[in-house]
PDB file of C-alpha atoms in Angstrom:
ATOM      1  CA  ARG A   1      27.111 -10.590  19.309  1.00 49.00           C
ATOM      2  CA  ASP A   2      29.473  -7.841  18.303  1.00 51.00           C
ATOM      3  CA  ILE A   3      26.856  -5.548  16.789  1.00 53.00           C
ATOM      4  CA  GLY A   4      25.047  -2.629  18.314  1.00 54.00           C
ATOM      5  CA  VAL A   5      22.532  -0.280  16.777  1.00 55.00           C
ATOM      6  CA  THR A   6      23.703   3.128  17.921  1.00 53.00           C
ATOM      7  CA  GLY A   7      20.753   5.116  16.789  1.00 56.00           C
ATOM      8  CA  VAL A   8      17.324   5.186  15.289  1.00 61.00           C
ATOM      9  CA  GLN A   9      16.067   8.740  15.381  1.00 66.00           C
ATOM     10  CA  THR A  10      12.735   9.770  13.939  1.00 65.00           C
ATOM     11  CA  CYS A  11      11.202  13.199  14.123  1.00 70.00           C
ATOM     12  CA  ALA A  12       7.572  13.226  12.934  1.00 66.00           C
ATOM     13  CA  LEU A  13       5.112  16.073  12.533  1.00 71.00           C
ATOM     14  CA  PRO A  14       1.501  14.970  11.956  1.00 70.00           C
ATOM     15  CA  ILE A  15      -0.808  17.672  10.597  1.00 73.00           C
ATOM     16  CA  TYR A  16      -4.490  16.812  11.063  1.00 71.00           C
ATOM     17  CA  LEU A  17      -6.421  18.500   8.249  1.00 72.00           C
ATOM     18  CA  ASN A  18      -9.835  18.146   9.910  1.00 70.00           C
ATOM     19  CA  ASP A  19     -11.743  15.781  12.150  1.00 68.00           C
ATOM     20  CA  HIS A  20     -12.448  13.378   9.259  1.00 76.00           C
ATOM     21  CA  GLY A  21      -9.232  11.354   9.555  1.00 79.00           C
ATOM     22  CA  ARG A  22      -7.173  13.141   6.915  1.00 84.00           C
ATOM     23  CA  VAL A  23      -3.542  13.425   8.037  1.00 87.00           C
ATOM     24  CA  ILE A  24      -0.352  14.752   6.447  1.00 88.00           C
ATOM     25  CA  SER A  25       2.812  13.612   8.202  1.00 88.00           C
ATOM     26  CA  LEU A  26       6.339  14.838   7.643  1.00 88.00           C
ATOM     27  CA  SER A  27       9.210  12.858   9.126  1.00 90.00           C
ATOM     28  CA  MET A  28      12.990  12.652   9.105  1.00 91.00           C
ATOM     29  CA  THR A  29      14.643   9.354  10.049  1.00 91.00           C
ATOM     30  CA  THR A  30      18.295   8.449  10.568  1.00 91.00           C
ATOM     31  CA  LEU A  31      19.470   4.900  11.235  1.00 91.00           C
ATOM     32  CA  PHE A  32      22.916   3.668  12.304  1.00 90.00           C
ATOM     33  CA  ALA A  33      24.524   0.220  12.764  1.00 88.00           C
ATOM     34  CA  ASP A  34      27.888   0.132  14.537  1.00 85.00           C
ATOM     35  CA  PRO A  35      30.009  -2.784  15.736  1.00 83.00           C
ATOM     36  CA  LEU A  36      30.487  -3.227  19.474  1.00 78.00           C
ATOM     37  CA  GLY A  37      33.746  -5.140  18.979  1.00 77.00           C
ATOM     38  CA  GLY A  38      36.516  -4.995  16.419  1.00 78.00           C
ATOM     39  CA  ARG A  39      34.759  -7.073  13.750  1.00 82.00           C
ATOM     40  CA  PRO A  40      32.832  -5.462  10.873  1.00 83.00           C
ATOM     41  CA  VAL A  41      29.038  -5.372  10.935  1.00 83.00           C
ATOM     42  CA  PRO A  42      27.708  -8.515   9.163  1.00 83.00           C
ATOM     43  CA  PHE A  43      25.678  -7.900   6.016  1.00 84.00           C
ATOM     44  CA  THR A  44      22.506  -9.214   7.661  1.00 83.00           C
ATOM     45  CA  GLU A  45      22.802  -6.598  10.421  1.00 85.00           C
ATOM     46  CA  LEU A  46      23.363  -3.535   8.197  1.00 90.00           C
ATOM     47  CA  VAL A  47      20.796  -0.746   8.045  1.00 91.00           C
ATOM     48  CA  ALA A  48      18.313  -1.632   5.283  1.00 92.00           C
ATOM     49  CA  LEU A  49      15.656   0.488   3.598  1.00 94.00           C
ATOM     50  CA  GLY A  50      12.623  -0.594   1.587  1.00 93.00           C
ATOM     51  CA  GLY A  51       9.880  -3.114   2.235  1.00 89.00           C
ATOM     52  CA  ASP A  52       7.800  -2.080   5.246  1.00 84.00           C
ATOM     53  CA  LYS A  53      10.651   0.203   6.406  1.00 82.00           C
ATOM     54  CA  PRO A  54      11.271   3.760   5.149  1.00 91.00           C
ATOM     55  CA  MET A  55      11.259   4.079   1.319  1.00 94.00           C
ATOM     56  CA  PRO A  56       8.643   1.393   0.534  1.00 93.00           C
ATOM     57  CA  GLY A  57       9.113   1.759  -3.239  1.00 94.00           C
ATOM     58  CA  PHE A  58      12.195  -0.470  -2.911  1.00 96.00           C
ATOM     59  CA  TRP A  59      12.290  -4.163  -2.019  1.00 93.00           C
ATOM     60  CA  TRP A  60      13.568  -4.652   1.539  1.00 90.00           C
ATOM     61  CA  GLY A  61      17.340  -4.943   1.612  1.00 86.00           C
ATOM     62  CA  ARG A  62      17.842  -3.389  -1.837  1.00 91.00           C
ATOM     63  CA  LEU A  63      19.567  -0.496  -0.051  1.00 95.00           C
ATOM     64  CA  ALA A  64      21.884  -1.582   2.781  1.00 94.00           C
ATOM     65  CA  ASP A  65      24.925   0.002   4.478  1.00 94.00           C
ATOM     66  CA  ARG A  66      26.075   1.289   7.873  1.00 92.00           C
ATOM     67  CA  SER A  67      23.719   4.298   8.073  1.00 94.00           C
ATOM     68  CA  ALA A  68      20.730   5.893   6.369  1.00 95.00           C
ATOM     69  CA  ALA A  69      18.894   9.217   6.198  1.00 96.00           C
ATOM     70  CA  VAL A  70      15.313   9.539   4.905  1.00 95.00           C
ATOM     71  CA  ALA A  71      12.831  12.447   4.711  1.00 95.00           C
ATOM     72  CA  THR A  72       9.207  11.369   4.171  1.00 94.00           C
ATOM     73  CA  ALA A  73       5.895  13.084   3.450  1.00 94.00           C
ATOM     74  CA  GLU A  74       2.732  10.976   3.745  1.00 93.00           C
ATOM     75  CA  TYR A  75      -0.952  11.721   3.260  1.00 92.00           C
ATOM     76  CA  ARG A  76      -3.588   9.355   4.719  1.00 90.00           C
ATOM     77  CA  TRP A  77      -7.318   9.629   4.186  1.00 92.00           C
ATOM     78  CA  PRO A  78     -10.349   7.476   5.001  1.00 92.00           C
ATOM     79  CA  ILE A  79     -11.909   5.534   2.124  1.00 93.00           C
ATOM     80  CA  ALA A  80     -14.497   3.549   4.070  1.00 89.00           C
ATOM     81  CA  PRO A  81     -14.991   2.394   7.658  1.00 86.00           C
ATOM     82  CA  PHE A  82     -11.797   0.574   8.718  1.00 87.00           C
ATOM     83  CA  LEU A  83     -10.060   1.345   5.375  1.00 91.00           C
ATOM     84  CA  ASP A  84      -7.557   4.143   4.661  1.00 92.00           C
ATOM     85  CA  GLY A  85      -5.793   5.275   1.512  1.00 94.00           C
ATOM     86  CA  SER A  86      -2.227   6.561   1.614  1.00 94.00           C
ATOM     87  CA  MET A  87       0.298   8.307  -0.616  1.00 96.00           C
ATOM     88  CA  GLN A  88       3.924   8.529   0.405  1.00 96.00           C
ATOM     89  CA  ALA A  89       6.934  10.334  -1.040  1.00 97.00           C
ATOM     90  CA  ALA A  90      10.402   9.856   0.427  1.00 97.00           C
ATOM     91  CA  VAL A  91      13.913  11.012  -0.362  1.00 98.00           C
ATOM     92  CA  GLY A  92      16.895   9.227   1.166  1.00 97.00           C
ATOM     93  CA  ASN A  93      19.586   6.592   0.825  1.00 97.00           C
ATOM     94  CA  VAL A  94      22.077   4.508   2.752  1.00 97.00           C
ATOM     95  CA  PHE A  95      25.605   5.688   3.470  1.00 97.00           C
ATOM     96  CA  GLY A  96      28.809   4.592   5.141  1.00 94.00           C
ATOM     97  CA  GLU A  97      29.640   4.882   8.819  1.00 92.00           C
ATOM     98  CA  HIS A  98      27.784   7.807  10.485  1.00 92.00           C
ATOM     99  CA  LEU A  99      26.417   9.116   7.167  1.00 95.00           C
ATOM    100  CA  GLU A 100      29.918   9.181   5.651  1.00 95.00           C
ATOM    101  CA  GLY A 101      29.715  10.252   2.018  1.00 95.00           C
ATOM    102  CA  PHE A 102      26.323  11.960   2.398  1.00 96.00           C
ATOM    103  CA  GLU A 103      25.623  14.283  -0.529  1.00 96.00           C
ATOM    104  CA  PRO A 104      22.225  15.478  -1.799  1.00 97.00           C
ATOM    105  CA  SER A 105      23.076  14.182  -5.298  1.00 97.00           C
ATOM    106  CA  LEU A 106      23.324  10.637  -3.864  1.00 97.00           C
ATOM    107  CA  LEU A 107      19.730  10.637  -2.605  1.00 98.00           C
ATOM    108  CA  ARG A 108      16.982   8.543  -4.236  1.00 98.00           C
ATOM    109  CA  PHE A 109      13.226   9.016  -4.499  1.00 98.00           C
ATOM    110  CA  SER A 110      10.620   6.484  -3.374  1.00 98.00           C
ATOM    111  CA  GLY A 111       6.901   6.883  -4.004  1.00 97.00           C
ATOM    112  CA  ALA A 112       4.012   4.635  -2.983  1.00 97.00           C
ATOM    113  CA  VAL A 113       0.211   4.554  -3.090  1.00 97.00           C
ATOM    114  CA  GLY A 114      -1.883   2.049  -1.221  1.00 95.00           C
ATOM    115  CA  ILE A 115      -4.838   1.104   0.914  1.00 95.00           C
ATOM    116  CA  SER A 116      -4.784  -0.547   4.325  1.00 90.00           C
ATOM    117  CA  THR A 117      -7.144  -1.504   7.091  1.00 89.00           C
ATOM    118  CA  VAL A 118      -7.166   0.607  10.243  1.00 82.00           C
ATOM    119  CA  THR A 119      -7.786  -2.251  12.639  1.00 75.00           C
ATOM    120  CA  ALA A 120      -5.213  -3.664  15.053  1.00 69.00           C
ATOM    121  CA  PRO A 121      -1.728  -3.956  13.447  1.00 65.00           C
ATOM    122  CA  ASP A 122      -1.634  -7.711  14.021  1.00 68.00           C
ATOM    123  CA  SER A 123      -4.681  -8.216  11.788  1.00 67.00           C
ATOM    124  CA  ALA A 124      -3.959  -5.687   9.056  1.00 80.00           C
ATOM    125  CA  LEU A 125      -4.499  -5.962   5.303  1.00 87.00           C
ATOM    126  CA  GLN A 126      -2.414  -3.848   2.928  1.00 88.00           C
ATOM    127  CA  ILE A 127      -2.269  -3.350  -0.839  1.00 93.00           C
ATOM    128  CA  LEU A 128       0.532  -1.103  -2.077  1.00 94.00           C
ATOM    129  CA  VAL A 129       2.189  -0.087  -5.342  1.00 97.00           C
ATOM    130  CA  GLY A 130       5.500   1.725  -5.092  1.00 97.00           C
ATOM    131  CA  PHE A 131       8.562   2.656  -7.079  1.00 97.00           C
ATOM    132  CA  GLY A 132      12.110   3.757  -6.346  1.00 97.00           C
ATOM    133  CA  THR A 133      14.675   5.597  -8.417  1.00 97.00           C
ATOM    134  CA  GLU A 134      18.375   5.579  -9.068  1.00 97.00           C
ATOM    135  CA  THR A 135      20.354   8.373  -7.352  1.00 97.00           C
ATOM    136  CA  PHE A 136      19.701  11.917  -8.542  1.00 97.00           C
ATOM    137  CA  GLU A 137      23.355  12.022  -9.644  1.00 97.00           C
ATOM    138  CA  HIS A 138      22.590   9.220 -12.139  1.00 96.00           C
ATOM    139  CA  GLY A 139      19.418  10.813 -13.495  1.00 95.00           C
ATOM    140  CA  GLY A 140      16.841   9.581 -10.988  1.00 95.00           C
ATOM    141  CA  GLN A 141      15.254   7.102 -13.415  1.00 96.00           C
ATOM    142  CA  VAL A 142      12.929   4.456 -11.973  1.00 96.00           C
ATOM    143  CA  ASP A 143      14.847   1.258 -11.224  1.00 94.00           C
ATOM    144  CA  SER A 144      12.538  -0.490  -8.746  1.00 94.00           C
ATOM    145  CA  ILE A 145       8.826  -1.302  -8.773  1.00 96.00           C
ATOM    146  CA  ARG A 146       7.166  -3.021  -5.826  1.00 95.00           C
ATOM    147  CA  VAL A 147       3.607  -4.383  -5.667  1.00 95.00           C
ATOM    148  CA  VAL A 148       2.390  -5.808  -2.355  1.00 92.00           C
ATOM    149  CA  ALA A 149      -0.759  -7.523  -1.154  1.00 92.00           C
ATOM    150  CA  ALA A 150      -0.215  -8.540   2.462  1.00 87.00           C
ATOM    151  CA  ALA A 151      -2.246  -9.774   5.402  1.00 84.00           C
ATOM    152  CA  ASN A 152      -1.269 -10.379   9.024  1.00 74.00           C
ATOM    153  CA  ARG A 153      -3.000 -13.194  10.955  1.00 61.00           C
ATOM    154  CA  PHE A 154      -6.524 -13.218   9.569  1.00 51.00           C
TER     155      PHE A 154
END
């Protein structure tokens, strides 16, 4: 292979509101995909946002390029034993090599609300509704809606 991922940096700050499982988290993530050889990075190996990755209001792969930057705020709260609710708001986008072309006006918004089990990740259940917008430069209108009901190995 001639592809190397040169960086996945995430800085997260969880803020525990009390001892009842309510958590606000703030995070900043940057992702980079660089070739190891002289060939370009294949499309299937580009950095992709959406799906179960940052910016869940977009379908996975809807946003793909050589790098990405995303800032996320999430609030999680208990609904019932083994069941949490969550709200997430993220601002970010994909860019060229090493965030080439990054401008605040080129960022997009992604919002999502959902519920998920708080058991082991390999036996999780998740229901989520999310949306994503066009870039702020183009008005920020909603251009993606994602509804998910997923289960892992039940």
